[in-house]
Amino acid sequence: MNNYPYASTLIMSLSGQQGHAFATAASSLLPFFTGHNSYTLQAWVRFGDLSGDQVIVAASGANSAAPLLALQGGSFLGSRGIDSTLTSTTQPEQGQWNHVTLAYDGQSHLLNLYINGFLEAATHDYASADSAAQALLIGGQMNTDATVASLNGSVRSVAVWSVCRTQDEIWQDINSPPQPQDGLQAWYGFEQNPVADISGHACQISITGVLSPQVETTCLQALGDGYGDCGPSDNLNFVGQQPFTLEALVNLNQITLQDFISRYHLGVGQYSLGTGSEADHTMGSATTRYFDSYCSNPSVWWIFSTTAPQVQQWYHVATTYDGQTLSLYVDGQLQRSTSWGGPNPDPNNNTLIGARFDANGTPQIQFNGRLAYARIWNVCRTAEEIQENINTNPLNAEGLAANFDFGSMTDAPEPAAQEVPRQDLTYQNAVTLKGNAAITTFIQPITLESTQQVPPTPDTDQFTTYEPPEITPELWADFSRLASSINPKTSGDPLGDANLQAFLDEYNAALPADISAEQRQQMQVAYQQKITDLFAKARQEGLDGIRGDRYVKWVSEGDQQVLRYYEPGASHEVLRVASRDVTPQEMWLLEFLATLIVGFLSILGIYVTGGAMAKLAKFLVKEAKVVTTIMSIIGSGVAITAASILEVVDYLFVSGYLKKIILIVAKLSFWTLSAFLLSLTVTIFAPEARVPQMLAAFALLAVHLVVLALEYPTDNKATAPS
């Protein structure tokens, strides 16, 4: 996951020990503020002190600022010019965030000032604005041709619109980034350095002074001596084979035996989600702690994650029960599953956040860290549903029984107040903080990744997935001709010592020249052991010995051939054809290409779902041109190397096919897709970035393809490859 959860606030401090700073936006935004053009300026702001006049956003010229959002005389001020000044009734408090909007309607000539989404002042302004502005400044203004910083505080989420936004429209995205749309000319989330506009219009921004980026997360904090008690809520009492889901977003201070969510009483637990080891639960001698899920009926069941947690990192952890199977997920990825008969009913159980009760009702195994949210569902959520809401709040989603989102639970008068029941967001449950548990603001200073580019202007497919066409007889005929023309057999032994040495030479040649001899030797020894073991497994066990968690494989079912896609805990039918209608060469080519693409997408952190795999197969059958180029680049047998796979990825990127593939397998917004493609250009495809770590990551996939190449069929009898 990111090093901060979705509900966090990423801000830029424009003041502090390093002195003031301000930001200058692109001059291309200035024409929107001239004449009688409609516009809207929006920003979140927090003042470090309330003294003097402080500019938030201003289109400034020499000795003038219009439009202007500022603090003046202890109140917010909005102005379109000298004769149209609005003052808020709300007076900000030091250290508190406020959302400020100045909106002008060029048709009605009405100027509006909104604070936190509420209209506080309005006036008519019939004047035609001049074009004297020289720059749009954030945190500063012009004064006798010089730029002066005047904001002592922090800003986030600054937006410029070429339309007058209504109150309803302001509320739509007051707490989230706006989607690229008509009228949005610039949006600065301060998530890159230099700060980039991610509205799609590439209105860059320049910084004067030193910015201090940090992330603030409102969360439940417990240090091993506090917890939240939800009482014996009946709607959280799951019995028999009733499905349920528990999930939590956590950041651990220590890797100890601890619970995130539990319902445990008198030594019998209905359910719990936390961390522990085999030794902790007297199941074995292993002491390494993992995320775990516990249930009993009346036998005790534990399942452990394969992911070992680290301190000061955010993790999303979930456990599900569908009436038969108990499963555990970390960051949306299935870890393990086991059969289970369901919990015993116990209406006297209390549901706790951050602890469990012992037989005497005393809290134990208490949480030590920070918890952004805890959710309990009366349905078994799928992997796709879990992934969908890791970084969003599901609010009133069907089956949501309790939603303790600590960044949004504001019913208590004081954030640190104890023994004050706080309603969850479903208003069906309440949690009372016990001990030293408190809702606090967790501040993380961060270092932003630097990029010199911004996403291009949105195109027509910015909010859609790419849907490949159905496979027609004509498309299949073209694919068949291509399959019959490929002969991947090579002379020599692709799994022999000569090819093993080629992999080692490729890695050694990529090692940086400026590392020490000791570092070079350590890296060479580690990689040699890894690739030697990989070749040994491939020689002895074939594909079954080197397949990863996700792979495709043909399976014979009677007179049918079925291409199946396997992922942790599930398999999916991708394509089914009659044996008489498909040749072994066609089957081999489709499996080879699917293995290649699924493999490198997994390395890049994109995991293909079963439904997307079926679409991907259609794409490969349709795109004969891309298939031909891939096969010419990848080579075959002994020619397949990690570097040649990188060349394939490079070709797919440059040709635009990689964008289609990503849109097939993942539903991404425009700027997420653009940012991802952009990151590939600087982390993978640049020649200087083909570092040893990248070659090592692709080595497993390369050997996998080598073994597949060795299994190319020479006859025409359709049987599923081994």
XYZ file of C-alpha atoms in Angstrom:
722
model
C 0.000 0.000 0.000
C 0.896 3.679 0.005
C 2.686 4.903 3.119
C -0.536 6.669 4.070
C -4.215 5.624 3.825
C -6.913 7.104 1.608
C -8.484 9.259 4.320
C -5.207 11.073 4.974
C -4.495 14.663 4.031
C -1.349 15.348 2.018
C -0.416 18.990 2.610
C 2.315 21.495 1.840
C 3.472 23.812 4.601
C 4.212 27.268 3.197
C 5.908 28.487 6.353
C 8.047 27.279 9.221
C 11.714 27.093 10.141
C 12.769 27.411 6.513
C 10.825 30.676 6.081
C 7.901 31.433 3.813
C 7.242 29.810 0.466
C 4.741 30.419 -2.309
C 3.684 28.787 -5.558
C 3.240 30.385 -8.979
C 0.726 28.692 -11.283
C 0.834 28.675 -15.090
C 0.038 32.024 -16.759
C -2.353 30.174 -19.102
C -4.920 30.322 -16.278
C -5.050 34.139 -16.172
C -7.479 34.729 -19.132
C -10.227 32.958 -17.196
C -10.317 35.888 -14.740
C -10.747 38.680 -17.334
C -13.854 40.407 -18.709
C -17.069 38.821 -17.470
C -15.766 35.262 -17.594
C -17.167 32.865 -15.015
C -14.701 31.147 -12.690
C -14.263 29.410 -9.341
C -11.249 29.340 -7.018
C -11.122 26.672 -4.294
C -8.605 25.703 -1.625
C -8.234 24.040 1.750
C -6.213 26.219 4.125
C -4.932 26.054 7.705
C -3.325 29.084 9.347
C -0.262 28.802 11.577
C -1.240 32.106 13.146
C -4.060 34.594 12.547
C -2.064 37.820 12.572
C -2.050 40.317 9.721
C -3.336 39.880 6.171
C -2.554 36.511 4.581
C -3.147 35.608 0.933
C -4.393 32.108 0.133
C -4.794 32.371 -3.672
C -4.600 35.481 -5.843
C -4.282 36.420 -9.519
C -1.799 39.210 -8.863
C -0.390 42.189 -10.705
C 1.682 45.075 -9.398
C -0.055 46.386 -6.255
C -3.289 44.571 -7.096
C -4.843 41.170 -6.615
C -8.002 40.041 -8.359
C -9.490 37.579 -7.833
C -8.354 37.129 -4.259
C -8.931 34.682 -1.403
C -7.309 35.797 1.843
C -7.456 36.225 5.596
C -8.101 39.825 6.635
C -9.050 41.131 10.046
C -9.576 37.629 11.389
C -12.144 36.674 8.710
C -11.997 35.190 5.241
C -12.052 37.678 2.375
C -13.031 37.096 -1.236
C -12.673 39.716 -3.923
C -13.010 40.102 -7.690
C -11.627 43.657 -7.623
C -11.547 46.826 -5.576
C -15.332 47.351 -5.637
C -16.426 43.784 -4.823
C -15.136 42.536 -1.502
C -16.882 39.805 0.501
C -16.188 39.023 4.158
C -17.140 35.773 5.883
C -19.071 35.499 9.109
C -16.914 32.476 9.989
C -13.665 33.352 11.708
C -11.037 30.628 11.353
C -9.260 29.141 14.337
C -5.523 28.676 14.394
C -4.513 25.162 13.345
C -7.969 24.237 11.960
C -8.649 23.331 8.325
C -11.242 25.310 6.313
C -12.438 24.901 2.732
C -12.725 28.265 0.933
C -14.461 28.940 -2.416
C -14.836 32.119 -4.461
C -17.269 31.685 -7.388
C -18.267 34.294 -9.995
C -21.158 33.902 -12.465
C -20.479 36.005 -15.567
C -24.136 35.903 -16.677
C -25.854 36.916 -13.426
C -22.769 38.927 -12.312
C -23.111 37.348 -8.854
C -19.985 36.817 -6.749
C -20.256 34.192 -3.960
C -18.026 33.314 -1.003
C -18.438 29.819 0.479
C -16.755 28.572 3.659
C -16.775 24.801 4.235
C -19.428 24.445 1.539
C -21.836 27.032 2.999
C -22.629 30.387 1.380
C -21.496 33.182 3.704
C -21.577 36.292 1.507
C -22.664 37.381 -1.992
C -22.759 40.552 -4.074
C -23.315 41.664 -7.666
C -20.247 42.822 -9.582
C -20.980 44.236 -13.039
C -17.478 45.524 -13.784
C -15.362 44.033 -16.528
C -12.152 42.737 -14.987
C -8.907 44.092 -16.426
C -6.008 41.906 -17.573
C -3.299 43.413 -15.366
C -2.663 40.162 -13.508
C 0.836 38.810 -14.044
C 0.624 35.515 -12.140
C -1.694 33.244 -10.171
C -0.050 32.843 -6.789
C -0.765 30.385 -3.994
C 0.359 31.772 -0.641
C 1.609 35.072 -2.026
C 0.814 38.294 -3.902
C 2.481 40.997 -5.997
C 3.776 44.180 -4.376
C 5.484 46.828 -6.537
C 6.476 44.247 -9.100
C 7.985 41.941 -6.505
C 6.438 38.741 -5.202
C 5.854 38.597 -1.465
C 4.872 35.473 0.455
C 2.168 36.247 2.993
C 0.561 32.963 4.074
C 1.767 31.494 7.338
C 0.189 28.067 7.215
C -0.582 25.122 4.973
C -2.650 24.487 1.849
C -3.973 21.446 0.002
C -6.262 20.700 -2.908
C -6.191 24.029 -4.790
C -8.498 24.090 -7.852
C -9.211 26.568 -10.660
C -12.442 26.305 -12.695
C -13.647 28.233 -15.770
C -17.265 27.874 -14.578
C -19.180 29.206 -11.613
C -19.729 26.204 -9.362
C -22.954 25.778 -7.421
C -23.161 24.845 -3.769
C -24.170 21.275 -4.657
C -21.176 20.958 -6.993
C -18.823 22.247 -4.300
C -20.129 19.609 -1.902
C -19.614 16.803 -4.445
C -15.818 16.856 -4.169
C -15.108 18.956 -1.104
C -13.335 15.967 0.507
C -11.909 14.257 -2.577
C -10.016 15.134 -5.774
C -12.370 16.229 -8.572
C -12.540 14.035 -11.654
C -11.245 15.607 -14.906
C -14.293 17.287 -16.442
C -15.457 20.287 -18.414
C -14.568 23.484 -16.617
C -11.781 22.124 -14.414
C -8.679 23.986 -15.588
C -6.175 23.103 -12.850
C -6.039 21.019 -9.679
C -2.991 20.937 -7.457
C -2.923 18.104 -4.932
C 0.726 18.732 -3.967
C 1.560 15.041 -4.435
C 4.619 15.500 -6.646
C 7.746 17.591 -6.648
C 7.688 19.780 -8.661
C 3.975 20.178 -8.034
C 1.962 19.034 -11.068
C -1.540 19.880 -12.228
C -3.432 16.608 -12.569
C -6.607 18.032 -14.117
C -5.334 16.961 -17.545
C -4.396 20.471 -18.747
C -0.751 20.342 -17.651
C -0.789 23.778 -15.970
C 2.452 23.375 -14.083
C 3.379 25.233 -10.959
C 6.705 26.569 -9.700
C 7.753 26.853 -6.070
C 9.698 29.657 -4.408
C 11.046 28.804 -0.983
C 11.038 25.447 0.803
C 7.895 23.358 1.024
C 7.445 20.857 3.854
C 5.337 17.904 2.652
C 3.619 15.791 5.269
C 0.667 13.456 5.630
C -1.912 13.822 8.376
C -4.216 10.935 9.272
C -6.985 11.078 11.852
C -7.058 7.632 13.437
C -7.584 5.612 16.600
C -4.304 5.390 18.505
C -3.642 2.780 21.170
C -0.262 1.964 22.689
C -1.054 -1.414 24.191
C -3.113 0.090 27.007
C -6.399 1.131 25.428
C -9.153 -0.082 23.122
C -12.647 0.587 21.821
C -15.681 -1.248 23.241
C -18.715 -1.626 20.954
C -20.755 -3.546 23.517
C -22.850 -6.663 22.740
C -24.270 -5.271 19.486
C -26.759 -7.802 18.187
C -26.124 -6.961 14.539
C -22.452 -7.960 15.023
C -23.318 -11.339 16.560
C -22.814 -13.803 13.697
C -24.007 -17.355 14.323
C -23.852 -20.686 12.544
C -22.971 -20.389 8.898
C -23.884 -16.728 8.545
C -21.367 -15.018 6.227
C -19.330 -12.067 7.470
C -16.298 -9.893 6.684
C -13.948 -8.048 9.052
C -11.479 -5.471 7.740
C -9.127 -2.901 9.250
C -6.530 -0.404 8.041
C -3.648 -0.530 10.520
C -0.190 0.882 11.190
C 1.727 -1.038 13.876
C 4.196 0.329 16.423
C 5.277 -3.163 17.465
C 4.811 -6.639 16.006
C 3.271 -8.249 19.073
C 0.358 -10.583 19.732
C -2.573 -8.188 19.319
C -6.132 -7.906 18.020
C -7.607 -5.327 15.650
C -11.244 -6.520 15.826
C -12.576 -9.277 18.078
C -15.682 -10.766 19.663
C -14.340 -12.931 22.470
C -15.799 -13.773 25.870
C -15.204 -16.312 28.620
C -12.454 -18.061 26.691
C -14.575 -18.674 23.581
C -14.089 -16.447 20.560
C -16.540 -15.972 17.742
C -14.041 -14.099 15.582
C -10.890 -12.004 15.714
C -8.486 -10.301 13.311
C -4.974 -9.332 14.378
C -1.358 -10.530 14.496
C 0.223 -13.561 16.104
C 2.442 -16.620 15.658
C 2.068 -20.383 15.942
C 3.824 -20.221 19.301
C 1.442 -17.496 20.524
C -1.514 -19.765 19.807
C 0.183 -23.010 20.993
C -0.066 -24.425 17.476
C 3.676 -24.960 16.998
C 7.104 -23.609 17.767
C 7.359 -20.884 15.086
C 7.655 -17.434 16.652
C 7.514 -15.211 13.549
C 4.330 -13.167 13.752
C 1.969 -12.728 10.821
C -1.492 -11.283 10.366
C -3.988 -13.864 11.604
C -7.691 -14.657 11.718
C -9.137 -16.643 14.608
C -12.518 -18.331 15.071
C -13.939 -21.192 17.129
C -16.906 -23.597 16.929
C -15.999 -25.000 19.433
C -12.637 -26.050 17.970
C -10.131 -23.275 17.494
C -9.175 -22.221 13.972
C -6.321 -19.917 13.061
C -5.055 -18.969 9.664
C -1.919 -16.910 9.116
C -0.913 -14.576 6.328
C 2.098 -15.193 4.121
C 2.906 -11.486 4.498
C 4.907 -10.632 7.618
C 3.976 -7.126 8.853
C 6.537 -4.364 9.374
C 6.283 -1.473 11.807
C 5.280 2.033 10.662
C 3.663 0.745 7.469
C -0.027 0.898 6.569
C -1.698 -2.463 5.856
C -5.248 -3.367 4.915
C -6.191 -6.682 6.557
C -9.476 -8.546 6.019
C -10.972 -11.905 6.869
C -14.092 -13.347 5.209
C -16.431 -16.280 5.834
C -18.888 -17.518 3.194
C -20.608 -20.205 5.274
C -17.973 -22.825 4.535
C -14.555 -21.226 4.051
C -12.611 -18.765 6.213
C -10.156 -16.617 4.218
C -7.520 -14.007 5.048
C -6.448 -11.083 2.822
C -3.630 -8.526 3.108
C -3.806 -5.406 0.921
C -6.547 -7.086 -1.111
C -4.495 -10.195 -1.898
C -5.661 -13.623 -0.699
C -3.198 -15.142 1.767
C -4.774 -18.419 2.946
C -8.140 -20.156 3.311
C -9.493 -23.015 5.417
C -12.798 -24.850 5.911
C -14.772 -23.823 8.990
C -18.194 -24.571 10.440
C -19.039 -21.039 11.607
C -19.126 -19.330 15.044
C -21.196 -20.326 18.050
C -23.873 -17.823 19.115
C -23.091 -15.762 22.213
C -25.255 -12.658 22.641
C -23.173 -11.608 25.683
C -20.019 -11.081 23.648
C -18.733 -7.551 23.279
C -17.217 -6.551 19.963
C -13.896 -4.803 20.674
C -11.589 -2.737 18.514
C -7.992 -3.169 19.581
C -8.319 -5.895 22.243
C -10.154 -9.048 23.350
C -11.609 -10.069 26.714
C -10.231 -12.941 28.754
C -12.410 -15.332 30.752
C -12.847 -12.656 33.449
C -13.828 -9.886 31.066
C -10.438 -8.183 31.352
C -8.998 -6.699 28.141
C -5.882 -8.419 26.820
C -3.854 -8.772 23.594
C -4.275 -5.021 23.132
C -3.462 -3.154 19.953
C -0.261 -1.116 19.705
C -0.403 1.272 16.771
C -2.854 3.300 14.738
C -6.100 2.192 13.149
C -7.672 4.375 10.444
C -10.885 2.359 10.171
C -12.530 -0.903 11.185
C -15.473 -2.311 9.214
C -17.698 -5.284 9.895
C -19.993 -6.733 7.214
C -22.793 -9.294 7.431
C -21.871 -10.563 3.965
C -18.822 -12.347 2.593
C -17.051 -9.832 0.385
C -15.206 -10.966 -2.720
C -11.564 -10.146 -3.401
C -12.669 -7.591 -5.999
C -15.036 -5.897 -3.520
C -12.331 -5.765 -0.858
C -9.868 -4.200 -3.297
C -12.460 -1.681 -4.493
C -12.976 -0.147 -1.044
C -9.478 -0.265 0.445
C -8.997 3.371 -0.546
C -12.619 4.550 -0.464
C -15.324 4.737 2.172
C -18.235 2.429 1.252
C -20.642 4.434 3.466
C -24.113 2.899 2.972
C -23.059 -0.169 0.986
C -25.297 -3.216 1.249
C -24.241 -5.569 4.041
C -22.165 -2.981 5.948
C -23.051 -3.651 9.592
C -20.498 -1.342 11.262
C -18.263 1.374 9.811
C -15.846 2.838 12.336
C -14.024 5.396 10.166
C -12.160 7.422 12.780
C -11.416 10.284 10.415
C -15.147 10.891 9.905
C -16.669 10.134 13.341
C -17.120 13.687 14.625
C -20.116 13.297 16.942
C -18.063 13.527 20.158
C -17.293 17.079 21.357
C -13.564 16.481 21.874
C -11.388 14.113 19.799
C -9.598 12.807 22.884
C -12.721 12.468 25.052
C -12.996 9.148 26.913
C -16.159 7.246 27.818
C -18.146 9.142 25.182
C -19.978 6.731 22.860
C -19.232 7.560 19.247
C -21.678 6.513 16.565
C -20.253 4.644 13.601
C -21.165 5.827 10.106
C -24.034 3.314 9.775
C -25.598 4.710 12.984
C -26.293 1.127 14.103
C -23.388 0.858 16.569
C -21.322 2.940 18.928
C -17.799 2.568 20.276
C -16.569 3.823 23.638
C -12.856 4.460 24.065
C -11.246 2.790 27.077
C -7.883 3.202 28.785
C -5.487 5.438 26.882
C -7.068 4.908 23.460
C -7.665 8.208 21.672
C -8.600 9.615 18.298
C -5.567 11.629 17.253
C -3.874 13.146 14.233
C -0.905 11.100 13.053
C 1.643 13.244 11.184
C 4.143 11.646 8.804
C 6.771 13.802 7.091
C 7.331 12.376 3.617
C 9.626 12.751 0.642
C 7.773 13.129 -2.637
C 9.006 11.366 -5.744
C 10.261 13.848 -8.292
C 8.919 13.954 -11.838
C 9.453 16.492 -14.581
C 6.380 15.551 -16.597
C 2.611 15.733 -16.182
C -0.140 13.644 -17.757
C -1.343 14.678 -21.236
C -4.779 16.086 -22.030
C -7.505 13.444 -21.525
C -8.603 11.514 -24.572
C -11.917 9.861 -25.354
C -11.323 6.656 -23.380
C -10.317 8.338 -20.138
C -13.068 6.821 -17.991
C -13.666 3.500 -19.750
C -12.097 0.114 -19.971
C -10.979 -1.222 -23.339
C -13.359 -3.925 -24.570
C -11.806 -6.232 -27.199
C -14.208 -7.670 -29.799
C -15.608 -11.182 -29.738
C -13.508 -13.842 -31.461
C -14.892 -14.386 -34.959
C -13.936 -17.259 -37.323
C -11.960 -14.752 -39.384
C -9.941 -13.570 -36.376
C -9.281 -17.131 -35.284
C -8.128 -18.055 -38.804
C -5.537 -15.252 -38.720
C -4.349 -16.375 -35.299
C -4.159 -19.987 -36.515
C -1.952 -19.034 -39.484
C 0.344 -17.157 -37.144
C 0.577 -20.087 -34.712
C 1.454 -22.528 -37.471
C 4.285 -20.281 -38.692
C 6.145 -20.220 -35.371
C 8.861 -22.719 -34.565
C 10.429 -21.929 -31.195
C 12.709 -24.976 -31.181
C 16.377 -24.121 -31.031
C 19.554 -26.102 -31.112
C 21.438 -26.716 -27.919
C 20.046 -26.891 -24.388
C 18.170 -23.755 -23.272
C 18.357 -24.974 -19.663
C 22.014 -25.929 -19.922
C 25.042 -24.347 -18.319
C 25.707 -22.067 -21.309
C 22.327 -20.324 -21.016
C 22.673 -20.189 -17.231
C 25.949 -18.371 -17.718
C 24.268 -15.988 -20.185
C 21.774 -14.977 -17.467
C 24.644 -14.390 -15.033
C 26.626 -12.350 -17.567
C 23.557 -10.223 -18.334
C 23.124 -9.437 -14.647
C 26.811 -8.725 -14.014
C 26.959 -6.345 -16.970
C 24.056 -4.334 -15.518
C 25.670 -3.776 -12.125
C 26.446 -0.069 -11.483
C 30.049 0.869 -12.052
C 30.262 3.019 -8.909
C 29.503 0.320 -6.320
C 32.261 -1.131 -4.180
C 33.922 -4.455 -4.970
C 32.370 -5.917 -1.816
C 28.863 -4.830 -2.827
C 29.399 -6.174 -6.331
C 30.478 -9.559 -5.024
C 27.540 -9.775 -2.597
C 25.020 -8.990 -5.333
C 26.627 -11.429 -7.755
C 26.654 -14.266 -5.219
C 23.016 -13.680 -4.238
C 21.806 -13.566 -7.839
C 23.906 -16.582 -8.869
C 22.329 -18.668 -6.109
C 18.833 -17.527 -7.093
C 19.177 -18.197 -10.814
C 21.031 -21.498 -10.268
C 18.229 -22.795 -8.033
C 15.689 -21.625 -10.611
C 17.389 -23.516 -13.444
C 17.679 -26.626 -11.259
C 13.936 -26.596 -10.509
C 13.109 -26.047 -14.176
C 15.281 -29.010 -15.210
C 13.886 -31.351 -12.567
C 10.231 -30.360 -12.275
C 9.404 -28.462 -15.471
C 6.650 -25.863 -15.372
C 5.113 -27.182 -12.159
C 8.325 -26.398 -10.287
C 8.617 -22.760 -11.307
C 5.072 -21.490 -11.763
C 4.162 -18.583 -9.547
C 0.852 -17.805 -7.828
C -0.778 -16.710 -11.099
C -0.538 -18.657 -14.328
C -2.521 -19.989 -17.281
C -2.718 -23.626 -18.316
C -4.687 -25.731 -20.787
C -6.734 -28.552 -19.265
C -8.403 -31.411 -21.182
C -12.057 -32.022 -20.253
C -13.494 -34.824 -22.376
C -13.593 -33.661 -25.971
C -13.015 -30.052 -24.885
C -9.855 -28.028 -24.319
C -10.149 -25.402 -21.567
C -7.665 -22.589 -20.966
C -7.784 -21.914 -17.229
C -6.319 -19.036 -15.244
C -5.096 -19.843 -11.733
C -4.694 -17.296 -8.952
C -4.386 -17.768 -5.163
C -7.489 -19.580 -3.960
C -9.337 -19.722 -7.292
C -9.234 -20.779 -10.938
C -11.196 -19.331 -13.857
C -12.232 -20.635 -17.239
C -10.788 -18.315 -19.879
C -11.577 -20.097 -23.132
C -13.278 -23.402 -24.049
C -13.005 -24.971 -27.483
C -13.714 -28.387 -28.962
C -10.533 -30.437 -29.390
C -11.279 -30.880 -33.084
C -11.393 -27.083 -33.612
C -8.023 -26.156 -32.140
C -4.469 -27.194 -32.936
C -1.699 -27.757 -30.383
C 0.217 -24.864 -31.934
C -2.706 -22.491 -31.360
C -3.026 -23.675 -27.768
C 0.693 -23.258 -27.176
C 0.837 -19.737 -28.613
C -2.114 -18.476 -26.566
C -0.687 -19.933 -23.341
C 2.779 -18.551 -24.117
C 1.517 -15.005 -24.762
C -0.844 -15.005 -21.778
C 1.989 -16.213 -19.532
C 4.232 -13.416 -20.790
C 1.688 -10.642 -20.234
C 0.324 -11.894 -16.893
C 3.915 -12.321 -15.727
C 5.176 -8.846 -16.452
C 1.941 -7.209 -15.233
C 2.385 -9.035 -11.903
C 5.964 -7.768 -11.682
C 4.640 -4.227 -12.215
C 2.077 -4.736 -9.419
C -1.032 -5.238 -11.619
C -2.888 -8.467 -10.861
C -5.245 -9.847 -13.507
C -8.709 -11.015 -12.437
C -10.493 -13.993 -13.971
C -12.909 -11.831 -15.963
C -10.087 -9.662 -17.266
C -8.134 -12.750 -18.321
C -10.950 -13.760 -20.691
C -10.851 -10.293 -22.275
C -7.075 -10.493 -22.522
C -7.336 -13.760 -24.471
C -9.684 -12.077 -26.971
C -7.213 -9.219 -27.351
C -4.346 -11.609 -28.131
C -6.376 -13.462 -30.755
C -7.450 -10.207 -32.409
C -4.111 -8.405 -32.478
C -2.103 -10.525 -34.914
C 0.282 -7.628 -35.540
C 1.264 -7.210 -31.909
C 1.600 -10.982 -31.502
C 3.948 -11.185 -34.481
C 6.128 -8.395 -33.114
C 6.218 -9.904 -29.637
C 7.381 -13.244 -30.996
C 10.063 -11.623 -33.127
C 11.401 -9.669 -30.136
C 11.146 -12.407 -27.521
C 12.963 -14.964 -29.658
C 12.639 -18.542 -28.499
C 14.341 -21.194 -26.476
C 17.868 -20.086 -25.652
C 17.158 -16.563 -26.981
C 14.649 -15.723 -24.219
C 16.257 -13.496 -21.578
C 15.139 -10.948 -19.012
C 16.379 -8.178 -21.302
C 14.324 -9.450 -24.239
C 11.182 -9.412 -22.083
C 11.935 -5.800 -21.151
C 12.155 -5.048 -24.867
C 8.679 -6.515 -25.327
C 7.288 -4.290 -22.559
C 9.037 -1.327 -24.159
C 7.442 -2.113 -27.537
C 3.976 -2.468 -25.998
C 4.393 0.891 -24.277
C 5.607 2.816 -27.323
C 3.011 1.263 -29.645
C 0.123 2.092 -27.291
C -0.848 -1.546 -26.788
C 0.227 -1.496 -23.138
C -2.415 1.145 -22.423
C -5.094 -1.118 -23.937
C -3.852 -4.089 -21.942
C -3.946 -2.122 -18.679
C -7.440 -0.841 -19.451
C -8.520 -4.446 -20.029
C -7.261 -5.703 -16.682
C -7.823 -2.653 -14.438
C -10.512 0.010 -14.161
C -8.409 3.151 -13.807
C -9.246 6.833 -13.865
C -7.463 8.854 -16.516
C -4.821 10.419 -14.288
C -4.131 7.119 -12.476
C -3.507 5.433 -15.832
C -1.417 8.347 -17.082
C 0.655 8.524 -13.925
C 1.247 4.775 -14.101
C 2.392 4.895 -17.722
C 4.562 7.876 -16.905
C 6.193 6.059 -14.013
C 7.094 3.206 -16.352
C 9.020 5.570 -18.587
C 11.315 6.594 -15.741
C 11.550 3.301 -13.831
C 11.653 0.621 -16.522
C 11.969 1.796 -20.075
C 14.776 4.331 -19.736
C 18.006 2.514 -20.681
C 19.795 3.744 -17.583
C 17.014 2.323 -15.396
C 17.451 -1.297 -16.489
C 19.109 -1.992 -13.210
C 20.068 -5.402 -11.839
C 16.985 -5.529 -9.604
C 14.709 -5.246 -12.643
C 16.573 -7.985 -14.513
C 16.376 -10.211 -11.450
C 12.612 -9.659 -11.215
C 12.148 -10.749 -14.832
C 14.467 -13.784 -14.585
C 11.764 -16.125 -13.250
C 9.420 -15.163 -16.065
C 12.169 -15.639 -18.649
C 12.940 -19.182 -17.446
C 9.209 -19.947 -17.361
C 8.982 -18.975 -21.031
C 12.085 -21.006 -21.850
C 10.411 -24.128 -20.466
C 7.218 -23.325 -22.372
C 9.237 -22.942 -25.565
C 10.664 -26.406 -25.040
C 7.120 -27.781 -24.941
C 6.157 -26.453 -28.375
C 4.127 -29.293 -30.004
C 5.303 -30.854 -33.251
C 2.166 -32.871 -34.025
C -1.390 -31.712 -34.691
C -3.244 -33.691 -32.041
C -4.870 -31.333 -29.560
C -3.882 -32.286 -26.038
C -3.374 -30.006 -23.113
C 0.310 -29.258 -22.488
C 1.800 -30.461 -19.223
